[in-house]
PDB file of C-alpha atoms in Angstrom:
ATOM      1  CA  GLN Y 178      53.973   5.199  81.234  1.00 86.00           C
ATOM      2  CA  VAL Y 179      51.345   7.663  80.127  1.00 95.00           C
ATOM      3  CA  GLN Y 180      49.659   7.923  76.761  1.00 97.00           C
ATOM      4  CA  LEU Y 181      47.549  10.742  75.338  1.00 98.00           C
ATOM      5  CA  VAL Y 182      45.307   9.881  72.408  1.00 96.00           C
ATOM      6  CA  GLU Y 183      43.489  12.593  70.471  1.00 96.00           C
ATOM      7  CA  SER Y 184      40.443  12.200  68.260  1.00 95.00           C
ATOM      8  CA  GLY Y 185      37.878  14.359  66.503  1.00 95.00           C
ATOM      9  CA  GLY Y 186      39.951  16.215  63.939  1.00 92.00           C
ATOM     10  CA  GLY Y 187      39.031  16.469  60.299  1.00 96.00           C
ATOM     11  CA  LEU Y 188      37.563  18.881  57.810  1.00 97.00           C
ATOM     12  CA  GLY Y 189      35.418  21.757  59.036  1.00 96.00           C
ATOM     13  CA  GLN Y 190      33.725  24.525  57.134  1.00 97.00           C
ATOM     14  CA  PRO Y 191      34.271  28.221  57.853  1.00 98.00           C
ATOM     15  CA  GLY Y 192      31.770  29.184  60.509  1.00 98.00           C
ATOM     16  CA  GLY Y 193      31.291  25.562  61.468  1.00 98.00           C
ATOM     17  CA  SER Y 194      32.208  23.520  64.521  1.00 98.00           C
ATOM     18  CA  LEU Y 195      34.454  20.640  65.509  1.00 98.00           C
ATOM     19  CA  ARG Y 196      35.141  18.959  68.814  1.00 98.00           C
ATOM     20  CA  LEU Y 197      38.447  17.399  69.770  1.00 98.00           C
ATOM     21  CA  SER Y 198      38.917  14.840  72.532  1.00 98.00           C
ATOM     22  CA  CYS Y 199      42.038  13.651  74.317  1.00 98.00           C
ATOM     23  CA  VAL Y 200      42.131  10.699  76.686  1.00 98.00           C
ATOM     24  CA  ALA Y 201      45.005  10.122  79.082  1.00 97.00           C
ATOM     25  CA  SER Y 202      45.803   6.593  80.167  1.00 96.00           C
ATOM     26  CA  GLY Y 203      48.510   4.741  82.045  1.00 94.00           C
ATOM     27  CA  SER Y 204      49.971   4.924  85.525  1.00 91.00           C
ATOM     28  CA  ILE Y 205      48.284   8.206  86.425  1.00 94.00           C
ATOM     29  CA  PHE Y 206      48.263   9.405  90.023  1.00 94.00           C
ATOM     30  CA  SER Y 207      46.901  12.855  89.245  1.00 95.00           C
ATOM     31  CA  ILE Y 208      46.450  15.179  86.280  1.00 96.00           C
ATOM     32  CA  ASN Y 209      47.641  18.655  87.177  1.00 95.00           C
ATOM     33  CA  ALA Y 210      46.857  20.479  83.948  1.00 97.00           C
ATOM     34  CA  MET Y 211      45.693  19.762  80.430  1.00 98.00           C
ATOM     35  CA  ALA Y 212      46.020  21.894  77.338  1.00 98.00           C
ATOM     36  CA  TRP Y 213      45.672  22.066  73.599  1.00 98.00           C
ATOM     37  CA  TYR Y 214      48.394  23.395  71.312  1.00 98.00           C
ATOM     38  CA  ARG Y 215      48.413  23.754  67.548  1.00 98.00           C
ATOM     39  CA  GLN Y 216      51.005  24.032  64.840  1.00 98.00           C
ATOM     40  CA  ALA Y 217      50.256  25.362  61.394  1.00 97.00           C
ATOM     41  CA  PRO Y 218      52.585  24.693  58.432  1.00 92.00           C
ATOM     42  CA  GLY Y 219      55.673  26.849  58.657  1.00 95.00           C
ATOM     43  CA  LYS Y 220      54.758  28.197  62.083  1.00 96.00           C
ATOM     44  CA  GLU Y 221      55.775  27.454  65.636  1.00 97.00           C
ATOM     45  CA  ARG Y 222      53.598  25.426  67.953  1.00 98.00           C
ATOM     46  CA  GLU Y 223      51.341  27.713  69.982  1.00 98.00           C
ATOM     47  CA  LEU Y 224      49.136  27.350  73.025  1.00 98.00           C
ATOM     48  CA  VAL Y 225      45.431  27.357  72.198  1.00 98.00           C
ATOM     49  CA  ALA Y 226      43.846  26.714  75.588  1.00 98.00           C
ATOM     50  CA  ALA Y 227      44.819  25.334  78.971  1.00 98.00           C
ATOM     51  CA  THR Y 228      42.971  24.287  82.096  1.00 97.00           C
ATOM     52  CA  THR Y 229      43.881  23.475  85.673  1.00 95.00           C
ATOM     53  CA  SER Y 230      41.691  22.878  88.705  1.00 90.00           C
ATOM     54  CA  SER Y 231      41.546  26.616  89.303  1.00 92.00           C
ATOM     55  CA  SER Y 232      41.948  28.398  85.994  1.00 95.00           C
ATOM     56  CA  THR Y 233      41.356  28.335  82.257  1.00 97.00           C
ATOM     57  CA  ASN Y 234      43.294  30.324  79.688  1.00 97.00           C
ATOM     58  CA  TYR Y 235      42.858  30.916  75.970  1.00 98.00           C
ATOM     59  CA  ALA Y 236      44.903  32.379  73.182  1.00 98.00           C
ATOM     60  CA  ASP Y 237      43.503  35.731  72.083  1.00 98.00           C
ATOM     61  CA  SER Y 238      42.876  34.326  68.614  1.00 97.00           C
ATOM     62  CA  VAL Y 239      40.359  31.755  69.906  1.00 98.00           C
ATOM     63  CA  LYS Y 240      38.684  33.575  72.810  1.00 98.00           C
ATOM     64  CA  GLY Y 241      34.922  33.495  72.493  1.00 97.00           C
ATOM     65  CA  ARG Y 242      35.072  30.738  69.856  1.00 98.00           C
ATOM     66  CA  PHE Y 243      36.824  27.779  71.518  1.00 98.00           C
ATOM     67  CA  THR Y 244      36.021  26.146  74.857  1.00 98.00           C
ATOM     68  CA  ILE Y 245      38.262  23.767  76.770  1.00 98.00           C
ATOM     69  CA  SER Y 246      36.654  21.391  79.253  1.00 97.00           C
ATOM     70  CA  ARG Y 247      37.619  18.354  81.294  1.00 96.00           C
ATOM     71  CA  ASP Y 248      35.998  15.144  82.440  1.00 95.00           C
ATOM     72  CA  ASN Y 249      38.150  14.225  85.409  1.00 93.00           C
ATOM     73  CA  ALA Y 250      36.486  10.857  85.905  1.00 95.00           C
ATOM     74  CA  ARG Y 251      37.488   9.862  82.377  1.00 96.00           C
ATOM     75  CA  ASN Y 252      40.894  11.614  82.321  1.00 96.00           C
ATOM     76  CA  THR Y 253      39.663  13.396  79.213  1.00 97.00           C
ATOM     77  CA  VAL Y 254      39.986  16.934  77.921  1.00 97.00           C
ATOM     78  CA  TYR Y 255      37.874  18.398  75.141  1.00 98.00           C
ATOM     79  CA  LEU Y 256      38.234  21.351  72.814  1.00 98.00           C
ATOM     80  CA  SER Y 257      34.981  22.626  71.364  1.00 98.00           C
ATOM     81  CA  MET Y 258      35.730  24.794  68.363  1.00 98.00           C
ATOM     82  CA  ASN Y 259      33.009  27.055  66.997  1.00 98.00           C
ATOM     83  CA  SER Y 260      32.956  29.775  64.337  1.00 98.00           C
ATOM     84  CA  LEU Y 261      35.890  28.100  62.655  1.00 98.00           C
ATOM     85  CA  LYS Y 262      38.185  30.153  60.443  1.00 98.00           C
ATOM     86  CA  PRO Y 263      40.633  29.007  57.761  1.00 97.00           C
ATOM     87  CA  GLU Y 264      43.452  30.259  59.992  1.00 97.00           C
ATOM     88  CA  ASP Y 265      42.465  27.618  62.559  1.00 98.00           C
ATOM     89  CA  THR Y 266      43.884  25.010  60.181  1.00 98.00           C
ATOM     90  CA  ALA Y 267      46.691  23.208  61.994  1.00 98.00           C
ATOM     91  CA  VAL Y 268      47.718  20.009  63.691  1.00 98.00           C
ATOM     92  CA  TYR Y 269      46.272  20.116  67.196  1.00 98.00           C
ATOM     93  CA  TYR Y 270      48.193  18.498  70.028  1.00 98.00           C
ATOM     94  CA  CYS Y 271      46.984  17.477  73.450  1.00 98.00           C
ATOM     95  CA  ASN Y 272      49.349  18.261  76.322  1.00 98.00           C
ATOM     96  CA  ALA Y 273      49.132  17.214  79.949  1.00 98.00           C
ATOM     97  CA  ASN Y 274      51.115  17.667  83.123  1.00 97.00           C
ATOM     98  CA  ILE Y 275      50.677  14.425  85.011  1.00 97.00           C
ATOM     99  CA  THR Y 276      51.959  12.951  88.226  1.00 96.00           C
ATOM    100  CA  THR Y 277      52.713   9.250  88.117  1.00 95.00           C
ATOM    101  CA  ARG Y 278      53.593   6.964  90.978  1.00 88.00           C
ATOM    102  CA  GLN Y 279      56.629   4.778  90.428  1.00 85.00           C
ATOM    103  CA  LYS Y 280      57.308   2.519  93.412  1.00 86.00           C
ATOM    104  CA  LEU Y 281      57.768   4.970  96.316  1.00 87.00           C
ATOM    105  CA  ALA Y 282      58.264   8.066  94.182  1.00 91.00           C
ATOM    106  CA  PHE Y 283      55.823  10.549  92.700  1.00 92.00           C
ATOM    107  CA  ILE Y 284      57.115  11.894  89.423  1.00 94.00           C
ATOM    108  CA  ARG Y 285      55.669  14.881  87.594  1.00 95.00           C
ATOM    109  CA  GLY Y 286      56.056  14.969  83.825  1.00 96.00           C
ATOM    110  CA  THR Y 287      54.745  16.585  80.656  1.00 97.00           C
ATOM    111  CA  TYR Y 288      53.221  14.423  77.964  1.00 97.00           C
ATOM    112  CA  TRP Y 289      52.098  15.007  74.375  1.00 98.00           C
ATOM    113  CA  GLY Y 290      49.625  13.313  72.108  1.00 97.00           C
ATOM    114  CA  GLN Y 291      50.421  12.393  68.524  1.00 97.00           C
ATOM    115  CA  GLY Y 292      48.395  15.250  67.073  1.00 97.00           C
ATOM    116  CA  THR Y 293      45.220  15.444  65.031  1.00 97.00           C
ATOM    117  CA  GLN Y 294      44.780  17.424  61.821  1.00 97.00           C
ATOM    118  CA  VAL Y 295      42.122  20.131  61.661  1.00 98.00           C
ATOM    119  CA  THR Y 296      41.473  21.686  58.273  1.00 98.00           C
ATOM    120  CA  VAL Y 297      39.022  24.537  57.828  1.00 98.00           C
ATOM    121  CA  SER Y 298      38.018  25.031  54.234  1.00 96.00           C
ATOM    122  CA  SER Y 299      34.953  25.409  52.066  1.00 93.00           C
TER     123      SER Y 299
END
């Protein structure tokens, strides 16, 4: 089993910064990709940023303000959020594509964290 646990959400001021962390644990053979999604009230969940070993992608709405990074030794992904805007208010979810080893089989699956609330308000 794999677990993703997020931390670092909370209240941020417009123009301020927050940093989210997500740690993956469990029977991990390899982590193929990690990403952050968000879901605002009444809206669909959307991709914020994603990273693999060879590429990094951002939603247009966060380019130049948010940075996704990984610590492979700690199975951790971060989201540094700068120049926060009220429209960044949402529940942020960690997502990972992970290969686990179960007996003689390697199984690739997608996992989600429980979400962490980010509220941007003065």
